[in-house]
JSON list of C-alpha atoms in Angstrom, two decimals:
[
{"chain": "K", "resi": 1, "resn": "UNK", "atom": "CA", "xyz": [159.39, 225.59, 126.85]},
{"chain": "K", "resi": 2, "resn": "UNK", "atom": "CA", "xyz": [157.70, 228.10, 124.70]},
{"chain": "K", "resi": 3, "resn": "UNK", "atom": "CA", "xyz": [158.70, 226.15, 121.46]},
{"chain": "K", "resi": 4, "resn": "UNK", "atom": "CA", "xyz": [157.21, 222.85, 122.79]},
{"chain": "K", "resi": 5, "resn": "UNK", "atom": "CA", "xyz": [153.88, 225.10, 123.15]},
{"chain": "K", "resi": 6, "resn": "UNK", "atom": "CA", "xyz": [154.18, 226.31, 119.80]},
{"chain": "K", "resi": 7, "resn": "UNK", "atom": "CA", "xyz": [154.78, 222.66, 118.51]},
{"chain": "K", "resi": 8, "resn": "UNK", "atom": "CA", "xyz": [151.69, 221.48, 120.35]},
{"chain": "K", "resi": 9, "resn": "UNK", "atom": "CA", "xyz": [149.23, 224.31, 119.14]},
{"chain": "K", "resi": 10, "resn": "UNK", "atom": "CA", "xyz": [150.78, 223.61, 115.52]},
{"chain": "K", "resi": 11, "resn": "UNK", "atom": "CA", "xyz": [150.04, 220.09, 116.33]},
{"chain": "K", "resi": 12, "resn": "UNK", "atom": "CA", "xyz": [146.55, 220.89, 117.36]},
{"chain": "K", "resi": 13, "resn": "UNK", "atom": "CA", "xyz": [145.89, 223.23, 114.44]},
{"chain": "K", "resi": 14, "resn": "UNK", "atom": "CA", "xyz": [146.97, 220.30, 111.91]},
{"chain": "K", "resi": 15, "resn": "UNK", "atom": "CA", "xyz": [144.82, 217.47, 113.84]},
{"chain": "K", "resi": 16, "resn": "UNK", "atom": "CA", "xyz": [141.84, 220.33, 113.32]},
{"chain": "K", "resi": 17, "resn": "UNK", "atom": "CA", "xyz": [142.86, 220.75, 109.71]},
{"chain": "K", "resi": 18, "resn": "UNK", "atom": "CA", "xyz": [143.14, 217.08, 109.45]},
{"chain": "K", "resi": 19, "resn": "UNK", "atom": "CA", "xyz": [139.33, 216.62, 110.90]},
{"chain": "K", "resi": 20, "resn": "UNK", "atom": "CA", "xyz": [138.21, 219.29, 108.53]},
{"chain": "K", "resi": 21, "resn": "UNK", "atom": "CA", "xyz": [140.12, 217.78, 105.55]},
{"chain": "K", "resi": 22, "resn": "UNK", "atom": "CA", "xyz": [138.57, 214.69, 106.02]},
{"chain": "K", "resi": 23, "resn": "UNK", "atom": "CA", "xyz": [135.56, 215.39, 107.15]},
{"chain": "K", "resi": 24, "resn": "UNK", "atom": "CA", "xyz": [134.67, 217.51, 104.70]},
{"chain": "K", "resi": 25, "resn": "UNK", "atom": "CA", "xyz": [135.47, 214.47, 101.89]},
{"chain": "K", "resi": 26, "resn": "UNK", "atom": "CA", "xyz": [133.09, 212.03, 103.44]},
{"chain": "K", "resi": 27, "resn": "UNK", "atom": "CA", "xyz": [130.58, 214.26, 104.29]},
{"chain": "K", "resi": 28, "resn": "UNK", "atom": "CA", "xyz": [130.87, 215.15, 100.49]},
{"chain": "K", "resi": 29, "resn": "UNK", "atom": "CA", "xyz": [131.19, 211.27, 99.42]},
{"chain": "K", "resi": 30, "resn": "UNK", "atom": "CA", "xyz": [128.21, 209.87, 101.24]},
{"chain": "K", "resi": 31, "resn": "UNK", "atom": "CA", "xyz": [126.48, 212.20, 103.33]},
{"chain": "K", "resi": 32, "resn": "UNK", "atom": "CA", "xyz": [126.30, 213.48, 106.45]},
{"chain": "K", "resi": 33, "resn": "UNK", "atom": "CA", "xyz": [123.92, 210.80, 107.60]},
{"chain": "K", "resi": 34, "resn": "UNK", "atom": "CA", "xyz": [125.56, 207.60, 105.90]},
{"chain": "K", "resi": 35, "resn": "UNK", "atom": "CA", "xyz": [129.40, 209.02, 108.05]},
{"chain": "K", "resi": 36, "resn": "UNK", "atom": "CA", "xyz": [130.08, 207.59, 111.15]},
{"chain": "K", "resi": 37, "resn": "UNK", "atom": "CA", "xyz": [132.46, 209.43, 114.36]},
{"chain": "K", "resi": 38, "resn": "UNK", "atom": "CA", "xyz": [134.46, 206.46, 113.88]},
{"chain": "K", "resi": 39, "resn": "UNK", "atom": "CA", "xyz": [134.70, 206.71, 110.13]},
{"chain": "K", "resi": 40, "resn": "UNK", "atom": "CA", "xyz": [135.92, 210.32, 110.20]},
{"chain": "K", "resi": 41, "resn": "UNK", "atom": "CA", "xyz": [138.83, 209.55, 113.39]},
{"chain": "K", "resi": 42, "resn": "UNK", "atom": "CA", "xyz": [139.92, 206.80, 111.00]},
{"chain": "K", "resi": 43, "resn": "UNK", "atom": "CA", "xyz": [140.39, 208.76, 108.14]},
{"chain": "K", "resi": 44, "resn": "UNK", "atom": "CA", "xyz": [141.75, 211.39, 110.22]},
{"chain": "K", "resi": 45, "resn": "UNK", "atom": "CA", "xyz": [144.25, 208.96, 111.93]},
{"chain": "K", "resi": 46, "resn": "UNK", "atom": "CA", "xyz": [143.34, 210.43, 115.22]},
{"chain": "K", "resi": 47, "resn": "UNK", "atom": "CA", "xyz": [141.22, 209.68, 118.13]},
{"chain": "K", "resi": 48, "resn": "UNK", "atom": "CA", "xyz": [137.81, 210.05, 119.30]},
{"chain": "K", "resi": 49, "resn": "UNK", "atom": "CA", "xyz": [139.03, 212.02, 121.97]},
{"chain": "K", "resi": 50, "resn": "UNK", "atom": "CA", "xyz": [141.11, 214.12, 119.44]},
{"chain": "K", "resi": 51, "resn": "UNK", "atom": "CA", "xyz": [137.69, 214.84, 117.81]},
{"chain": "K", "resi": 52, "resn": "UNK", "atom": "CA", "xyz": [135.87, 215.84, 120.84]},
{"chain": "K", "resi": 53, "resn": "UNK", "atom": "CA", "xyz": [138.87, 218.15, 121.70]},
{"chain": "K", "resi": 54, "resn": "UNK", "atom": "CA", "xyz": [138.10, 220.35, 118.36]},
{"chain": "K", "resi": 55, "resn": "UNK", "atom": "CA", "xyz": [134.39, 219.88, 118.50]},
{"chain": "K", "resi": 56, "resn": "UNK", "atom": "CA", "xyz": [131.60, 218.49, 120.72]},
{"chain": "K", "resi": 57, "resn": "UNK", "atom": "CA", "xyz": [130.45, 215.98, 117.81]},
{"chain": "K", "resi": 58, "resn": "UNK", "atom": "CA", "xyz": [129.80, 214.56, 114.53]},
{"chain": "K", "resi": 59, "resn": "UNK", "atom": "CA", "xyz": [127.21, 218.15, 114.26]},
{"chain": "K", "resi": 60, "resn": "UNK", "atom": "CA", "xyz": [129.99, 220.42, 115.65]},
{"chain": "K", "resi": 61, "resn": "UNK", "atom": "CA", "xyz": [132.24, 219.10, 113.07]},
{"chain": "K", "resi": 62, "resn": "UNK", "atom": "CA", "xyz": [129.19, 219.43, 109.82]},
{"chain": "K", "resi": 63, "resn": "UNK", "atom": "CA", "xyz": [129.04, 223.21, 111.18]},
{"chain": "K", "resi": 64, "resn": "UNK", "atom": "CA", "xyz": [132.67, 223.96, 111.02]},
{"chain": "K", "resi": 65, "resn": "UNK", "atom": "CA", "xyz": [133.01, 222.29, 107.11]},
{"chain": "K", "resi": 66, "resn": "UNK", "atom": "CA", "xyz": [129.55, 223.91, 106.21]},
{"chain": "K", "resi": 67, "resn": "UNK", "atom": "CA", "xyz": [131.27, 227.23, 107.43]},
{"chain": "K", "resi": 68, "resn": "UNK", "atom": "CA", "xyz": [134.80, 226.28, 105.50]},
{"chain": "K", "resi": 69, "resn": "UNK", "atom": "CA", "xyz": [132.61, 225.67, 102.33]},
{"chain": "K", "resi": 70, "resn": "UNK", "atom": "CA", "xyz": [130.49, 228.93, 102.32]},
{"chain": "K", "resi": 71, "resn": "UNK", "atom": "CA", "xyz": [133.68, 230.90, 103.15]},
{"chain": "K", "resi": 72, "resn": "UNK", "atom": "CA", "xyz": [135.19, 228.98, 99.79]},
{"chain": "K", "resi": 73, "resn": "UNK", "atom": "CA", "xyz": [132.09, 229.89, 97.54]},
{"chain": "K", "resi": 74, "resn": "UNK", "atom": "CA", "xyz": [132.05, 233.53, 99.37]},
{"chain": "K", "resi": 75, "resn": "UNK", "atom": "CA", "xyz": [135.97, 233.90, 98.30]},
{"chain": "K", "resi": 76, "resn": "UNK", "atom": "CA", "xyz": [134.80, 232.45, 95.03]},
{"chain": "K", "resi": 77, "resn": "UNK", "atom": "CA", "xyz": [131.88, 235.00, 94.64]},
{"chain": "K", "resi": 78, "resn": "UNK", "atom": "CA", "xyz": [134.04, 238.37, 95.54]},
{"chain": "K", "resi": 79, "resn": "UNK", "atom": "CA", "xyz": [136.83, 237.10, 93.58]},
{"chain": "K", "resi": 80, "resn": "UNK", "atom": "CA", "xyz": [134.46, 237.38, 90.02]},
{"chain": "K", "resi": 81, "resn": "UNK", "atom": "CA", "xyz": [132.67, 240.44, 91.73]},
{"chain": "K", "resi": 82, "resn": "UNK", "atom": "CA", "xyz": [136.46, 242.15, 92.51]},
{"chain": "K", "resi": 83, "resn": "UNK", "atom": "CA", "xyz": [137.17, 241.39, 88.80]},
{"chain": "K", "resi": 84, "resn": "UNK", "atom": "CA", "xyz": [134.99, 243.83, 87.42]},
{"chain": "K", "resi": 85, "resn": "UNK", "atom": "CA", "xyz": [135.43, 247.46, 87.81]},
{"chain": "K", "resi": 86, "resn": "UNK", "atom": "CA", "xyz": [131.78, 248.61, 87.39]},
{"chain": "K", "resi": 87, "resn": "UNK", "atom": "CA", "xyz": [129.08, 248.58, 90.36]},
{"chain": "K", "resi": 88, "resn": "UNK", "atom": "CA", "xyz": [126.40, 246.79, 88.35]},
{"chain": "K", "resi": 89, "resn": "UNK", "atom": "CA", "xyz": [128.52, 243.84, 86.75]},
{"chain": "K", "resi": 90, "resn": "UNK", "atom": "CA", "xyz": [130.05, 243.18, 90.17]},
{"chain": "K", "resi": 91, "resn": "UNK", "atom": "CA", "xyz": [126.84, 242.48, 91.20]},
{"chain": "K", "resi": 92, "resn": "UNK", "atom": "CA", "xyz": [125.69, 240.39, 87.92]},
{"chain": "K", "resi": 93, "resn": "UNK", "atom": "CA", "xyz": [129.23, 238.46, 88.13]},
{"chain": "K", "resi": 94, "resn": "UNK", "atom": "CA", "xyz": [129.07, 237.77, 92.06]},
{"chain": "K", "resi": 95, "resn": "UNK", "atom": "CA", "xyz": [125.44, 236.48, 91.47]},
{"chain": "K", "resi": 96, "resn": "UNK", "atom": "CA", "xyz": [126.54, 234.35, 88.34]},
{"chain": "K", "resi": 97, "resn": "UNK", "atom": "CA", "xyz": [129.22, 232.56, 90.28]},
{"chain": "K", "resi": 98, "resn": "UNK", "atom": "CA", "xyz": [127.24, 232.17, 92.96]},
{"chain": "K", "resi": 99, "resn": "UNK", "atom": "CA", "xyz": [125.19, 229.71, 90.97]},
{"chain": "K", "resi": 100, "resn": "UNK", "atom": "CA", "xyz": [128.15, 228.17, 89.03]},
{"chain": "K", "resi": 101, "resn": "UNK", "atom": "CA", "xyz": [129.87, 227.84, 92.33]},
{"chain": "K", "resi": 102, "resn": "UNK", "atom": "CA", "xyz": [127.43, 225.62, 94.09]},
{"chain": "K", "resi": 103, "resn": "UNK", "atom": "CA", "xyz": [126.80, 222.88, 91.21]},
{"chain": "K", "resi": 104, "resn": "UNK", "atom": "CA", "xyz": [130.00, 221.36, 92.17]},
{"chain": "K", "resi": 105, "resn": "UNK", "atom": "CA", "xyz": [128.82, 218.64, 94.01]},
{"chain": "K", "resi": 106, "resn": "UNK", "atom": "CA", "xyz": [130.58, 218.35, 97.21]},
{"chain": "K", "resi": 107, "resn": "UNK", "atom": "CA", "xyz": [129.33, 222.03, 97.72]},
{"chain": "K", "resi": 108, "resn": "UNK", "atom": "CA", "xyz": [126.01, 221.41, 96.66]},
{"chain": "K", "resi": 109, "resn": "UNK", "atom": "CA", "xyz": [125.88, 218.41, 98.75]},
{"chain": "K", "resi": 110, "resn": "UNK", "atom": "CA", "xyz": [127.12, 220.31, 102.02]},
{"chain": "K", "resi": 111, "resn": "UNK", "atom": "CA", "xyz": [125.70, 223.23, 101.53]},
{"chain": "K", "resi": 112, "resn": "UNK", "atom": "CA", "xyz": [122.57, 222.85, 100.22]},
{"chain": "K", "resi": 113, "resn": "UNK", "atom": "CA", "xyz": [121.24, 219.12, 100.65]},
{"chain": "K", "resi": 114, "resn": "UNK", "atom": "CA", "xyz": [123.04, 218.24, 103.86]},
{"chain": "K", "resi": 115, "resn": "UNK", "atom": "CA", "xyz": [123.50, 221.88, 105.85]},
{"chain": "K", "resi": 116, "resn": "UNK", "atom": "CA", "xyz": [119.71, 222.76, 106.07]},
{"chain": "K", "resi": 117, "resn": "UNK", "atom": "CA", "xyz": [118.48, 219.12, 106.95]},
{"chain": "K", "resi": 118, "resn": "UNK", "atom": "CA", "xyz": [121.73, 219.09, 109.20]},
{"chain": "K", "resi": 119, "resn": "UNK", "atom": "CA", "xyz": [121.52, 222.25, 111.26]},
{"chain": "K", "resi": 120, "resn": "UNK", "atom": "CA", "xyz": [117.70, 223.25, 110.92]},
{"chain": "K", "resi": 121, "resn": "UNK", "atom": "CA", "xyz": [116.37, 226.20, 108.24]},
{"chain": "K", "resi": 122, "resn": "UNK", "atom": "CA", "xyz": [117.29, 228.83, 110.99]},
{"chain": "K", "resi": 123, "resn": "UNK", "atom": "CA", "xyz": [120.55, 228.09, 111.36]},
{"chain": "K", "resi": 124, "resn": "UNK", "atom": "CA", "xyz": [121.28, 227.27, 107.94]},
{"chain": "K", "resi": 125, "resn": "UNK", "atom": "CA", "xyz": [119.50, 230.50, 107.38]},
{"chain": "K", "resi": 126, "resn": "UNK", "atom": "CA", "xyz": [121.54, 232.36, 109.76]},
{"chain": "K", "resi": 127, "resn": "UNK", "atom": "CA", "xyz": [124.88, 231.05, 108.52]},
{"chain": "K", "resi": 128, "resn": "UNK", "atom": "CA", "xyz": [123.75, 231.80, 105.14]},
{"chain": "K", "resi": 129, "resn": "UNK", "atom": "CA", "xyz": [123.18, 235.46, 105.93]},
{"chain": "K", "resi": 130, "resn": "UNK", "atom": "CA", "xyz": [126.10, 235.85, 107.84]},
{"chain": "K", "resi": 131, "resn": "UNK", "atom": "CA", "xyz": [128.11, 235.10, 104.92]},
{"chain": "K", "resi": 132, "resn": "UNK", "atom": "CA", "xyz": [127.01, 235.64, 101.28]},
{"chain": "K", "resi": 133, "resn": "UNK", "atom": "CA", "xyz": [123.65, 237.86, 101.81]},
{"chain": "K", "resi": 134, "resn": "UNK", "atom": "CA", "xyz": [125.43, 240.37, 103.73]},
{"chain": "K", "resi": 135, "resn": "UNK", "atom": "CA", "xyz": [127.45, 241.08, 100.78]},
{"chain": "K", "resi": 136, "resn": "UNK", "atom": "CA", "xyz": [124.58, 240.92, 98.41]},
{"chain": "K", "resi": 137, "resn": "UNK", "atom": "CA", "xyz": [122.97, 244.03, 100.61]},
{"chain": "K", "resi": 138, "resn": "UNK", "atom": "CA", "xyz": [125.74, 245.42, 100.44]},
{"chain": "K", "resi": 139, "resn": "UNK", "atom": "CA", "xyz": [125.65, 245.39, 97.15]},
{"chain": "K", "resi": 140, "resn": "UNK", "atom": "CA", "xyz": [122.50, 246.30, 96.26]},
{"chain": "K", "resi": 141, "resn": "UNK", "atom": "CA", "xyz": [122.48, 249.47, 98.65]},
{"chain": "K", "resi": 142, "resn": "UNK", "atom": "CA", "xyz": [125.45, 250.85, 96.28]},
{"chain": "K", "resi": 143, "resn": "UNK", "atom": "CA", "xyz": [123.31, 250.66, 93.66]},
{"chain": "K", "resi": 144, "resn": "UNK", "atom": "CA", "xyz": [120.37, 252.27, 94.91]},
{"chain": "K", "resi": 145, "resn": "UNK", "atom": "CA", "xyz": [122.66, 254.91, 96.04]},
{"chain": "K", "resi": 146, "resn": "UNK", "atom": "CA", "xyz": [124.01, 254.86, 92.41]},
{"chain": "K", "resi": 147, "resn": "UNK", "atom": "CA", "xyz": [121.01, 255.10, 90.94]},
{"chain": "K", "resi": 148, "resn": "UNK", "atom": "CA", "xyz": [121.62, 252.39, 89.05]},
{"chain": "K", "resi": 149, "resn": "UNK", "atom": "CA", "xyz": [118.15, 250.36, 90.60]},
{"chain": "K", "resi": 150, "resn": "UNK", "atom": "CA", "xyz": [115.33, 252.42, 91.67]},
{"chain": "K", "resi": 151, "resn": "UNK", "atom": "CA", "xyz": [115.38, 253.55, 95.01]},
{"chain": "K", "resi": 152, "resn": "UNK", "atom": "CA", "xyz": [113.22, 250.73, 97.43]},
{"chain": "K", "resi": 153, "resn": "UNK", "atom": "CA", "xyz": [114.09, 248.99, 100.66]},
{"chain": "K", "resi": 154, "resn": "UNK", "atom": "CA", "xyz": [117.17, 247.04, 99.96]},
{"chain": "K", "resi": 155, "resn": "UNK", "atom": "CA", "xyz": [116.13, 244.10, 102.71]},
{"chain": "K", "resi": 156, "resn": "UNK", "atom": "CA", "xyz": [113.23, 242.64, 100.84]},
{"chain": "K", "resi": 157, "resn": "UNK", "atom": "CA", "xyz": [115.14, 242.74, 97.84]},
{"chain": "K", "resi": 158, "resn": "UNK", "atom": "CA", "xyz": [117.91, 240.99, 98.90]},
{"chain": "K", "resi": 159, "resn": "UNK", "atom": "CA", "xyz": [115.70, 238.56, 100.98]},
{"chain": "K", "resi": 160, "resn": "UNK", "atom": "CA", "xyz": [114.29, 237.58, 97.27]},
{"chain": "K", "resi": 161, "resn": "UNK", "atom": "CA", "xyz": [117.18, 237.46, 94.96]},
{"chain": "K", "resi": 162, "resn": "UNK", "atom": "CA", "xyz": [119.18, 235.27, 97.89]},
{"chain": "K", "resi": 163, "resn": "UNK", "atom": "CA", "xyz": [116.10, 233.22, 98.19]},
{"chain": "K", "resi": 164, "resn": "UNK", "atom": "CA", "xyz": [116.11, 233.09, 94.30]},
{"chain": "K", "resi": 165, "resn": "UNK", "atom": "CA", "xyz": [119.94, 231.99, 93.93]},
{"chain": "K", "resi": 166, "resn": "UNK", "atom": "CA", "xyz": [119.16, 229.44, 96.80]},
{"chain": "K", "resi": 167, "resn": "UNK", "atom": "CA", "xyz": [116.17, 228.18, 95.11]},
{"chain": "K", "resi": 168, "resn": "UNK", "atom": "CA", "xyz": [118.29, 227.69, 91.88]},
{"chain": "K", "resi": 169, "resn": "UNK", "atom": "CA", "xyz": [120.77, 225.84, 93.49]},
{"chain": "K", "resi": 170, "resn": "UNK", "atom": "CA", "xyz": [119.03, 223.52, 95.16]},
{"chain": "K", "resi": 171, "resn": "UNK", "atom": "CA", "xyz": [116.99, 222.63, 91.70]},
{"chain": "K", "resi": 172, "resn": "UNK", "atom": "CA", "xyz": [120.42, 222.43, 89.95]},
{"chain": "K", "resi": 173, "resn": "UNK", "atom": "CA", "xyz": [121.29, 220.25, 92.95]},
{"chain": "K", "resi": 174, "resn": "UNK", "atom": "CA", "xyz": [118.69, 217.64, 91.41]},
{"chain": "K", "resi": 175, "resn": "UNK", "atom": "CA", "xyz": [119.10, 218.16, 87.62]},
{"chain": "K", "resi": 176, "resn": "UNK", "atom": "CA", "xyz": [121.02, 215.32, 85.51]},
{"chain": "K", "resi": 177, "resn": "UNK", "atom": "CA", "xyz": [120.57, 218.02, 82.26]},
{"chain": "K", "resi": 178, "resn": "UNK", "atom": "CA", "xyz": [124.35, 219.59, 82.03]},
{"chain": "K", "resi": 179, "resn": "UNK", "atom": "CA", "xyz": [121.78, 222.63, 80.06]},
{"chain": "K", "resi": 180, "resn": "UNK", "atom": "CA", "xyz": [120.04, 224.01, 82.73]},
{"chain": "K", "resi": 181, "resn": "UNK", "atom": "CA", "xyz": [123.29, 225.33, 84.32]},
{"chain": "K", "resi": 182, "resn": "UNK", "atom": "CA", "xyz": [123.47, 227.49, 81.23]},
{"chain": "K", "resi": 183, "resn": "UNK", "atom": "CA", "xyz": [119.13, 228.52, 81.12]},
{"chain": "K", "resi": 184, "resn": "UNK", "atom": "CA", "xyz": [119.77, 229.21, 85.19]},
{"chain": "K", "resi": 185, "resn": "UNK", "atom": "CA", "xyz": [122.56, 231.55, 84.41]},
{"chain": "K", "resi": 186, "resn": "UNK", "atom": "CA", "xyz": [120.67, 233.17, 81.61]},
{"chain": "K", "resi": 187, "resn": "UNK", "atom": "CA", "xyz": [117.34, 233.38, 83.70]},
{"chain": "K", "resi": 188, "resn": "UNK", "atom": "CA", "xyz": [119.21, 235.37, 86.51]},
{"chain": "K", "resi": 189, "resn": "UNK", "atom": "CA", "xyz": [120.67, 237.54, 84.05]},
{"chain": "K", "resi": 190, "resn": "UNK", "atom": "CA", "xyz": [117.26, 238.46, 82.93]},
{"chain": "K", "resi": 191, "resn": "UNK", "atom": "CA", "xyz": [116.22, 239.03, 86.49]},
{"chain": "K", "resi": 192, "resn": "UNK", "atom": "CA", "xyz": [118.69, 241.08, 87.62]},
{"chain": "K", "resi": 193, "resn": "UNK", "atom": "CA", "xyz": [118.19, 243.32, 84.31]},
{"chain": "K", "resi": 194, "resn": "UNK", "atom": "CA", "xyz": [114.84, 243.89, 85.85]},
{"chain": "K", "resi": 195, "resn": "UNK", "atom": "CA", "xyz": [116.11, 245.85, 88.26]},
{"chain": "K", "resi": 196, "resn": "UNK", "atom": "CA", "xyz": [118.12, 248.33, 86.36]},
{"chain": "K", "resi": 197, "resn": "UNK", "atom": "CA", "xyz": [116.41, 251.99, 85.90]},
{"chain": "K", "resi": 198, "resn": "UNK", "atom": "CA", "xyz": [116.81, 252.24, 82.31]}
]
């Protein structure tokens, strides 16, 4: 009996995979508002009523990949952050993926076209600080304490360099010119050197 359970919920953690998997590709494709429920069970090869046991909708199932590709860029951000030793070029690395991350464009269509028109700004907003500006606080508190930016209130900073990033990724979101991936990654450079005492 308890390996048929364990079967099932191995079962039931593929069909979620599955939903994920392929929800996540048409979401990417065409958009979240051009994707049908039906579309997605197809692709999936399972059921409505498979769908609805993982989440309550189409939306339910948007939040879940949104979350899936935040979590990828996060990984994606600490992993160029973790690869520096010093305080200050984790940051400028972490920031510098950040941007480079979100050009690719099933990202930038999830994330940044789709998820806010999706979900709302305040949940977009919410998810968005509950993964990669948390870190970027984080961050930037070190380096106050460091001395390595001047000592200010760490929030509003953060607020405006996430705000920035954002910003830049949704323009790059729009731009044909393979360039301005390059002058984005230089301009943040030069912002962030603002910030250093010295």
């Amino acid at each position: 009996m308890p390996q048929e359970h364990g079967a099932r919920a191995r079962q039931r953690e593929q069909t979620r995979l599955t939903l994920l998997r392929e929800g996540r590709r048409l979401f990417a494709e065409v958009g979240y508002g051009a994707v049908s429920l039906a579309e997605i069970v197809a692709a999936a090869g399972v059921t409505k009523g498979a769908l609805y046991h993982h989440f309550d909708g189409k939306t339910a199932l948007f939040r879940a990949v949104l979350e899936d590709v935040q979590e990828e860029v996060g990984r994606r951000v600490a992993g160029a952050a973790d690869a520096r030793d010093d305080s200050w070029d984790q940051l400028v690395a972490g920031c510098q993926e950040f941007i480079t991350a979100t050009t690719a464009p099933d990202i930038q269509r999830i994330m940044l076209v789709d998820g806010p028109a999706v979900l709302g700004w305040t949940e977009w907003r919410a998810m968005d600080e509950a993964s990669s500006a948390r870190h970027l606080t984080e961050a930037l508190t070190a380096l106050v304490d460091e001395g390595v930016v001047a000592p200010q209130p760490v929030a509003p900073l953060a607020h405006l360099l996430s705000g920035a990033m954002n910003e830049a990724a949704l323009w790059l979101a729009t731009s044909a010119d393979p360039a301005d991936l390059t002058d984005t990654r230089a301009a943040l450079g030069r912002l962030l050197d603002a910030l250093r005492v010295g």
